[in-house]
PDB file of C-alpha atoms in Angstrom:
ATOM      1  CA  GLY A  17      15.155  17.574 -16.591  1.00 57.00           C
ATOM      2  CA  ALA A  18      13.921  13.911 -17.357  1.00 82.00           C
ATOM      3  CA  GLY A  19      10.876  12.336 -15.520  1.00 94.00           C
ATOM      4  CA  VAL A  20      10.449   9.269 -13.376  1.00 96.00           C
ATOM      5  CA  SER A  21      10.730   6.285 -16.271  1.00 97.00           C
ATOM      6  CA  GLN A  22       9.182   3.317 -16.264  1.00 98.00           C
ATOM      7  CA  SER A  23       9.264   0.456 -18.579  1.00 97.00           C
ATOM      8  CA  PRO A  24       7.988  -1.982 -20.262  1.00 98.00           C
ATOM      9  CA  SER A  25       4.650   0.495 -20.439  1.00 97.00           C
ATOM     10  CA  ASN A  26       2.418  -2.225 -21.188  1.00 97.00           C
ATOM     11  CA  LYS A  27       3.786  -6.428 -19.817  1.00 98.00           C
ATOM     12  CA  VAL A  28       1.215  -9.374 -21.167  1.00 98.00           C
ATOM     13  CA  THR A  29       1.835 -12.585 -20.065  1.00 98.00           C
ATOM     14  CA  GLU A  30       0.667 -16.040 -18.914  1.00 97.00           C
ATOM     15  CA  LYS A  31      -0.417 -17.273 -15.680  1.00 97.00           C
ATOM     16  CA  GLY A  32       2.594 -18.563 -14.173  1.00 97.00           C
ATOM     17  CA  LYS A  33       5.156 -16.235 -16.007  1.00 98.00           C
ATOM     18  CA  ASP A  34       7.788 -14.294 -14.254  1.00 98.00           C
ATOM     19  CA  VAL A  35       7.614 -10.759 -14.806  1.00 98.00           C
ATOM     20  CA  GLU A  36      10.861  -7.687 -14.335  1.00 98.00           C
ATOM     21  CA  LEU A  37       9.186  -3.649 -14.248  1.00 98.00           C
ATOM     22  CA  ARG A  38      11.848  -2.086 -14.330  1.00 98.00           C
ATOM     23  CA  CYS A  39      12.551   2.086 -12.971  1.00 97.00           C
ATOM     24  CA  ASP A  40      14.489   4.969 -13.530  1.00 96.00           C
ATOM     25  CA  PRO A  41      13.909   7.170 -10.388  1.00 95.00           C
ATOM     26  CA  ILE A  42      14.972  11.014 -11.067  1.00 93.00           C
ATOM     27  CA  SER A  43      18.681  11.660 -10.816  1.00 91.00           C
ATOM     28  CA  GLY A  44      19.785  12.772  -7.299  1.00 87.00           C
ATOM     29  CA  HIS A  45      16.957  11.175  -5.898  1.00 89.00           C
ATOM     30  CA  THR A  46      17.572   9.083  -3.137  1.00 87.00           C
ATOM     31  CA  ALA A  47      14.106   7.779  -2.127  1.00 90.00           C
ATOM     32  CA  LEU A  48      12.292   5.780  -4.334  1.00 93.00           C
ATOM     33  CA  TYR A  49       8.667   4.075  -4.070  1.00 94.00           C
ATOM     34  CA  TRP A  50       6.611   1.720  -5.641  1.00 96.00           C
ATOM     35  CA  TYR A  51       3.042   0.978  -5.549  1.00 96.00           C
ATOM     36  CA  ARG A  52      -0.003  -1.129  -7.377  1.00 96.00           C
ATOM     37  CA  GLN A  53      -3.218   1.176  -8.667  1.00 94.00           C
ATOM     38  CA  SER A  54      -5.917  -1.728  -9.699  1.00 91.00           C
ATOM     39  CA  LEU A  55      -8.623   0.285 -11.641  1.00 85.00           C
ATOM     40  CA  GLY A  56     -10.320   2.643 -10.051  1.00 81.00           C
ATOM     41  CA  GLN A  57      -8.435   2.389  -6.510  1.00 86.00           C
ATOM     42  CA  GLY A  58      -6.179   3.686  -4.611  1.00 89.00           C
ATOM     43  CA  LEU A  59      -2.336   3.687  -4.450  1.00 91.00           C
ATOM     44  CA  GLU A  60      -1.759   0.306  -2.628  1.00 92.00           C
ATOM     45  CA  PHE A  61       2.162   0.292  -0.971  1.00 92.00           C
ATOM     46  CA  LEU A  62       4.369  -2.009  -2.203  1.00 95.00           C
ATOM     47  CA  ILE A  63       8.057  -1.515  -0.567  1.00 95.00           C
ATOM     48  CA  TYR A  64      10.053   1.693   0.046  1.00 92.00           C
ATOM     49  CA  PHE A  65      13.308   2.028  -0.439  1.00 91.00           C
ATOM     50  CA  GLN A  66      15.608   5.076   0.875  1.00 87.00           C
ATOM     51  CA  GLY A  67      19.324   5.756   0.178  1.00 84.00           C
ATOM     52  CA  ASN A  68      21.327   2.643   1.890  1.00 82.00           C
ATOM     53  CA  SER A  69      19.001   2.238   4.569  1.00 84.00           C
ATOM     54  CA  ALA A  70      17.563  -1.358   4.160  1.00 87.00           C
ATOM     55  CA  PRO A  71      14.335  -0.557   2.304  1.00 91.00           C
ATOM     56  CA  ASP A  72      10.755  -1.449   3.507  1.00 91.00           C
ATOM     57  CA  LYS A  73       8.828  -4.341   2.406  1.00 93.00           C
ATOM     58  CA  SER A  74       5.936  -4.385   4.460  1.00 91.00           C
ATOM     59  CA  GLY A  75       3.897  -3.851   1.796  1.00 92.00           C
ATOM     60  CA  LEU A  76       4.611  -6.546  -0.403  1.00 95.00           C
ATOM     61  CA  PRO A  77       1.471  -8.704  -1.323  1.00 94.00           C
ATOM     62  CA  SER A  78       3.115 -12.331  -0.741  1.00 95.00           C
ATOM     63  CA  ASP A  79       6.875 -13.911  -1.070  1.00 96.00           C
ATOM     64  CA  ARG A  80       6.364 -14.030  -5.155  1.00 98.00           C
ATOM     65  CA  PHE A  81       7.010  -9.844  -5.161  1.00 98.00           C
ATOM     66  CA  SER A  82      10.615  -8.587  -4.690  1.00 97.00           C
ATOM     67  CA  ALA A  83      12.888  -5.243  -5.569  1.00 97.00           C
ATOM     68  CA  GLU A  84      15.893  -4.325  -5.697  1.00 95.00           C
ATOM     69  CA  ARG A  85      17.502  -1.591  -6.143  1.00 94.00           C
ATOM     70  CA  THR A  86      21.061  -1.079  -7.315  1.00 84.00           C
ATOM     71  CA  GLY A  87      23.764   1.467  -6.805  1.00 80.00           C
ATOM     72  CA  GLY A  88      20.961   3.467  -4.806  1.00 77.00           C
ATOM     73  CA  SER A  89      19.692   4.163  -8.279  1.00 90.00           C
ATOM     74  CA  VAL A  90      17.419   2.036 -11.302  1.00 95.00           C
ATOM     75  CA  SER A  91      14.763  -0.742  -9.193  1.00 97.00           C
ATOM     76  CA  THR A  92      13.649  -3.661 -10.652  1.00 97.00           C
ATOM     77  CA  LEU A  93      10.647  -4.844  -9.458  1.00 98.00           C
ATOM     78  CA  THR A  94      10.198  -8.730 -10.295  1.00 98.00           C
ATOM     79  CA  ILE A  95       7.104 -10.624  -9.959  1.00 98.00           C
ATOM     80  CA  GLN A  96       7.732 -14.355 -10.319  1.00 98.00           C
ATOM     81  CA  ARG A  97       4.932 -17.045 -10.865  1.00 98.00           C
ATOM     82  CA  THR A  98       1.796 -14.712 -12.428  1.00 98.00           C
ATOM     83  CA  GLN A  99      -1.419 -14.758 -10.361  1.00 97.00           C
ATOM     84  CA  GLN A 100      -4.267 -13.053 -12.435  1.00 96.00           C
ATOM     85  CA  GLU A 101      -4.860 -10.720  -9.113  1.00 96.00           C
ATOM     86  CA  ASP A 102      -1.278  -9.260  -9.924  1.00 97.00           C
ATOM     87  CA  SER A 103      -3.057  -7.001 -12.934  1.00 97.00           C
ATOM     88  CA  ALA A 104      -2.702  -3.649 -11.792  1.00 97.00           C
ATOM     89  CA  VAL A 105      -0.789  -0.507 -12.679  1.00 97.00           C
ATOM     90  CA  TYR A 106       2.207  -0.751 -11.032  1.00 98.00           C
ATOM     91  CA  LEU A 107       3.723   3.665  -9.875  1.00 97.00           C
ATOM     92  CA  CYS A 108       7.091   3.546  -9.216  1.00 97.00           C
ATOM     93  CA  ALA A 109       8.215   7.313  -7.710  1.00 95.00           C
ATOM     94  CA  SER A 110      11.364   9.006  -6.434  1.00 93.00           C
ATOM     95  CA  SER A 111      11.557  12.035  -4.033  1.00 90.00           C
ATOM     96  CA  LEU A 112      14.139  14.294  -2.480  1.00 83.00           C
ATOM     97  CA  ALA A 113      16.248  13.061   0.753  1.00 64.00           C
ATOM     98  CA  VAL A 114      14.216  13.484   3.246  1.00 57.00           C
ATOM     99  CA  ARG A 115      13.876  14.040   6.658  1.00 54.00           C
ATOM    100  CA  THR A 116      15.069  17.201   5.822  1.00 55.00           C
ATOM    101  CA  SER A 117      12.908  20.379   6.962  1.00 53.00           C
ATOM    102  CA  GLY A 118      12.275  22.914   3.727  1.00 54.00           C
ATOM    103  CA  ILE A 119      13.118  20.687   1.741  1.00 61.00           C
ATOM    104  CA  ARG A 120       9.944  19.541  -0.088  1.00 67.00           C
ATOM    105  CA  ASN A 121       9.365  16.230  -0.067  1.00 75.00           C
ATOM    106  CA  GLU A 122       7.367  15.654  -3.592  1.00 86.00           C
ATOM    107  CA  GLN A 123       6.487  12.227  -4.763  1.00 90.00           C
ATOM    108  CA  PHE A 124       7.268  12.175  -8.775  1.00 93.00           C
ATOM    109  CA  PHE A 125       6.137   9.798 -10.270  1.00 96.00           C
ATOM    110  CA  GLY A 126       6.291   7.735 -13.210  1.00 97.00           C
ATOM    111  CA  PRO A 127       4.107   6.595 -16.325  1.00 96.00           C
ATOM    112  CA  GLY A 128       3.231   3.153 -14.586  1.00 96.00           C
ATOM    113  CA  THR A 129       3.145  -0.180 -16.426  1.00 98.00           C
ATOM    114  CA  ARG A 130       0.425  -2.106 -16.870  1.00 97.00           C
ATOM    115  CA  LEU A 131       0.368  -5.676 -15.597  1.00 98.00           C
ATOM    116  CA  THR A 132      -2.132  -7.635 -17.519  1.00 98.00           C
ATOM    117  CA  VAL A 133      -1.724 -11.616 -16.214  1.00 97.00           C
ATOM    118  CA  LEU A 134      -4.118 -13.816 -18.792  1.00 96.00           C
TER     119      LEU A 134
ATOM    120  CA  GLY B   9       4.103   3.338  11.153  1.00 77.00           C
ATOM    121  CA  GLU B  10       2.142   6.053   9.925  1.00 85.00           C
ATOM    122  CA  ASN B  11      -1.389   5.452   9.444  1.00 91.00           C
ATOM    123  CA  VAL B  12      -3.849   8.437   6.835  1.00 95.00           C
ATOM    124  CA  GLU B  13      -7.533   8.347   6.707  1.00 96.00           C
ATOM    125  CA  GLN B  14      -9.184   9.910   3.998  1.00 97.00           C
ATOM    126  CA  HIS B  15     -13.044  10.712   3.816  1.00 97.00           C
ATOM    127  CA  PRO B  16     -14.909  10.733   1.283  1.00 97.00           C
ATOM    128  CA  SER B  17     -13.829   8.158  -1.078  1.00 96.00           C
ATOM    129  CA  THR B  18     -16.261  10.074  -3.612  1.00 97.00           C
ATOM    130  CA  LEU B  19     -17.488  13.539  -3.729  1.00 98.00           C
ATOM    131  CA  SER B  20     -19.531  15.253  -6.050  1.00 98.00           C
ATOM    132  CA  VAL B  21     -20.174  18.883  -6.173  1.00 98.00           C
ATOM    133  CA  GLN B  22     -21.823  21.418  -8.569  1.00 98.00           C
ATOM    134  CA  GLU B  23     -19.950  23.443 -10.586  1.00 98.00           C
ATOM    135  CA  GLY B  24     -19.182  27.108  -8.383  1.00 97.00           C
ATOM    136  CA  ASP B  25     -19.450  24.817  -5.436  1.00 98.00           C
ATOM    137  CA  SER B  26     -16.154  24.405  -3.121  1.00 98.00           C
ATOM    138  CA  ALA B  27     -15.428  21.050  -1.875  1.00 98.00           C
ATOM    139  CA  VAL B  28     -13.891  19.918   0.550  1.00 98.00           C
ATOM    140  CA  ILE B  29     -11.522  16.244   1.676  1.00 98.00           C
ATOM    141  CA  LYS B  30     -10.537  15.751   4.619  1.00 98.00           C
ATOM    142  CA  CYS B  31      -7.366  13.755   6.197  1.00 98.00           C
ATOM    143  CA  THR B  32      -6.270  12.292   9.604  1.00 97.00           C
ATOM    144  CA  TYR B  33      -2.872  10.909  10.397  1.00 96.00           C
ATOM    145  CA  SER B  34      -1.352   8.903  13.342  1.00 93.00           C
ATOM    146  CA  ASP B  35       2.029  10.027  14.209  1.00 90.00           C
ATOM    147  CA  SER B  36       2.590  13.218  16.126  1.00 90.00           C
ATOM    148  CA  ALA B  37       6.479  13.635  14.341  1.00 87.00           C
ATOM    149  CA  SER B  38       4.944  14.104  10.387  1.00 89.00           C
ATOM    150  CA  ASN B  39       5.832  17.219   9.270  1.00 87.00           C
ATOM    151  CA  TYR B  40       4.780  17.266   5.028  1.00 89.00           C
ATOM    152  CA  PHE B  41       1.592  16.927   4.851  1.00 93.00           C
ATOM    153  CA  PRO B  42       1.462  17.088   0.124  1.00 93.00           C
ATOM    154  CA  TRP B  43      -1.883  16.571  -2.022  1.00 96.00           C
ATOM    155  CA  TYR B  44      -1.868  14.620  -5.159  1.00 96.00           C
ATOM    156  CA  LYS B  45      -4.816  15.050  -7.717  1.00 97.00           C
ATOM    157  CA  GLN B  46      -4.788  12.269 -10.390  1.00 96.00           C
ATOM    158  CA  GLU B  47      -6.809  12.698 -13.725  1.00 95.00           C
ATOM    159  CA  LEU B  48      -8.245   9.438 -15.254  1.00 92.00           C
ATOM    160  CA  GLY B  49      -5.450   6.702 -16.835  1.00 89.00           C
ATOM    161  CA  LYS B  50      -2.911   9.575 -16.274  1.00 93.00           C
ATOM    162  CA  ARG B  51       0.362   9.130 -13.020  1.00 94.00           C
ATOM    163  CA  PRO B  52      -0.535  11.552  -9.539  1.00 95.00           C
ATOM    164  CA  GLN B  53       0.876  14.575  -9.368  1.00 94.00           C
ATOM    165  CA  LEU B  54       1.230  17.300  -6.782  1.00 93.00           C
ATOM    166  CA  ILE B  55      -0.781  19.949  -6.687  1.00 95.00           C
ATOM    167  CA  ILE B  56      -0.322  21.384  -2.789  1.00 95.00           C
ATOM    168  CA  ASP B  57       1.428  20.526   0.184  1.00 93.00           C
ATOM    169  CA  ILE B  58       2.125  22.418   4.085  1.00 92.00           C
ATOM    170  CA  ARG B  59       5.134  21.139   6.358  1.00 87.00           C
ATOM    171  CA  SER B  60       4.421  20.958  10.343  1.00 82.00           C
ATOM    172  CA  ASN B  61       5.258  24.704  10.711  1.00 82.00           C
ATOM    173  CA  VAL B  62       2.254  26.152   8.868  1.00 82.00           C
ATOM    174  CA  GLY B  63      -1.326  26.118   9.312  1.00 90.00           C
ATOM    175  CA  GLU B  64      -2.546  27.375   6.316  1.00 94.00           C
ATOM    176  CA  LYS B  65      -1.728  27.830   2.562  1.00 93.00           C
ATOM    177  CA  LYS B  66      -3.468  29.375  -0.528  1.00 95.00           C
ATOM    178  CA  ASP B  67      -2.807  28.691  -4.089  1.00 93.00           C
ATOM    179  CA  GLN B  68      -5.457  30.491  -6.038  1.00 95.00           C
ATOM    180  CA  ARG B  69      -8.273  27.975  -5.678  1.00 97.00           C
ATOM    181  CA  ILE B  70      -6.851  25.633  -3.432  1.00 98.00           C
ATOM    182  CA  ALA B  71      -5.590  25.999  -0.332  1.00 97.00           C
ATOM    183  CA  VAL B  72      -4.531  23.473   2.622  1.00 97.00           C
ATOM    184  CA  THR B  73      -5.248  23.902   6.013  1.00 97.00           C
ATOM    185  CA  LEU B  74      -3.157  21.541   9.400  1.00 96.00           C
ATOM    186  CA  ASN B  75      -3.822  21.400  12.837  1.00 95.00           C
ATOM    187  CA  LYS B  76      -1.222  19.887  14.669  1.00 93.00           C
ATOM    188  CA  THR B  77      -3.414  19.143  17.551  1.00 93.00           C
ATOM    189  CA  ALA B  78      -5.911  17.318  16.001  1.00 94.00           C
ATOM    190  CA  LYS B  79      -3.727  15.694  13.684  1.00 95.00           C
ATOM    191  CA  HIS B  80      -5.981  16.495  10.830  1.00 95.00           C
ATOM    192  CA  PHE B  81      -5.766  18.310   7.338  1.00 97.00           C
ATOM    193  CA  SER B  82      -7.485  19.801   4.874  1.00 98.00           C
ATOM    194  CA  LEU B  83      -7.845  20.460   1.014  1.00 98.00           C
ATOM    195  CA  HIS B  84     -10.068  22.863  -0.041  1.00 98.00           C
ATOM    196  CA  ILE B  85     -11.262  23.139  -3.036  1.00 98.00           C
ATOM    197  CA  THR B  86     -13.542  26.304  -4.093  1.00 97.00           C
ATOM    198  CA  GLU B  87     -14.827  27.473  -7.221  1.00 98.00           C
ATOM    199  CA  THR B  88     -14.837  24.050  -8.680  1.00 98.00           C
ATOM    200  CA  GLN B  89     -14.313  23.529 -13.018  1.00 97.00           C
ATOM    201  CA  PRO B  90     -15.254  20.654 -14.561  1.00 96.00           C
ATOM    202  CA  GLU B  91     -11.688  19.904 -15.163  1.00 96.00           C
ATOM    203  CA  ASP B  92     -11.048  19.299 -10.805  1.00 98.00           C
ATOM    204  CA  SER B  93     -12.615  15.730 -11.759  1.00 98.00           C
ATOM    205  CA  ALA B  94      -9.594  13.715 -10.598  1.00 97.00           C
ATOM    206  CA  VAL B  95      -9.015  11.533  -7.319  1.00 97.00           C
ATOM    207  CA  TYR B  96      -7.481  13.576  -5.207  1.00 98.00           C
ATOM    208  CA  PHE B  97      -5.283  11.968  -3.014  1.00 97.00           C
ATOM    209  CA  CYS B  98      -3.510  12.438   0.739  1.00 96.00           C
ATOM    210  CA  ALA B  99      -0.230  12.053   2.154  1.00 94.00           C
ATOM    211  CA  ALA B 100       1.476  12.203   5.150  1.00 92.00           C
ATOM    212  CA  ARG B 101       5.986  11.998   5.743  1.00 87.00           C
ATOM    213  CA  GLY B 102       6.612  11.076   9.109  1.00 75.00           C
ATOM    214  CA  ASN B 103       9.810  11.228  11.084  1.00 66.00           C
ATOM    215  CA  THR B 104      10.272   7.456  11.389  1.00 64.00           C
ATOM    216  CA  ASN B 105      10.672   4.762   8.843  1.00 62.00           C
ATOM    217  CA  ALA B 106      13.938   7.213   7.014  1.00 63.00           C
ATOM    218  CA  GLY B 107      11.056   9.327   6.444  1.00 70.00           C
ATOM    219  CA  LYS B 108       9.000   7.665   4.193  1.00 81.00           C
ATOM    220  CA  SER B 109       5.273   8.787   2.867  1.00 85.00           C
ATOM    221  CA  THR B 110       2.453   6.913   3.197  1.00 90.00           C
ATOM    222  CA  PHE B 111      -0.859   7.894   1.137  1.00 93.00           C
ATOM    223  CA  GLY B 112      -4.840   7.749   1.724  1.00 95.00           C
ATOM    224  CA  ASP B 113      -7.199   5.659   0.069  1.00 95.00           C
ATOM    225  CA  GLY B 114      -8.009   8.311  -2.454  1.00 96.00           C
ATOM    226  CA  THR B 115     -11.601  10.835  -2.903  1.00 97.00           C
ATOM    227  CA  THR B 116     -12.764  10.531  -6.096  1.00 97.00           C
ATOM    228  CA  LEU B 117     -14.449  14.139  -7.474  1.00 98.00           C
ATOM    229  CA  THR B 118     -16.618  14.965  -9.701  1.00 98.00           C
ATOM    230  CA  VAL B 119     -17.443  18.212 -10.356  1.00 98.00           C
ATOM    231  CA  LYS B 120     -21.248  18.061 -12.413  1.00 96.00           C
ATOM    232  CA  PRO B 121     -21.457  20.712 -15.024  1.00 92.00           C
TER     233      PRO B 121
END
């Protein structure tokens, strides 16, 4: 079946502009994560959605970053007034329900959106 | 919340040697520990995982061990090959915070032919 998809694959924007990044998780996956990965660096956690629970926004680096997940499926990450340091690959991942013993909670990653802020 | 530390950050081995990457976690209630491999320019993908009721799991040249008492788990790769060169991430899924998974910072493994 279809995996996690993200759009756009590449985004070049000017400093100060707003951008929206989209993630389509695997159908039936209730958990959704956003990560940021700079070149040669690790996975920086941004935000976590799980079912109807309040999202864990503890990783968002500033109030310019926000995300929402409509209908428990598609998620949009919005960056307002982009800065050059926002340039990175933004990865989305989804997984099955959590806290269920015996269930593999493997995260399936999308291909990422490469954001370049000029 | 959960805190995962991963060591070493870089590892270079000769082809055919073994490689070991170690992670520690802080939340004693964590119960699922996956390992992901990320090749250059690609997305992370699961290579092996272990649950808290098991001490060791093996899949061909890859094995993972878990010590719940000490709260650490390790990835072992035997007979390394150049195609094993990648960044490896460990993660721990807790039972709090709606089961959020936390990643380590990654280990860049280079296997020299």
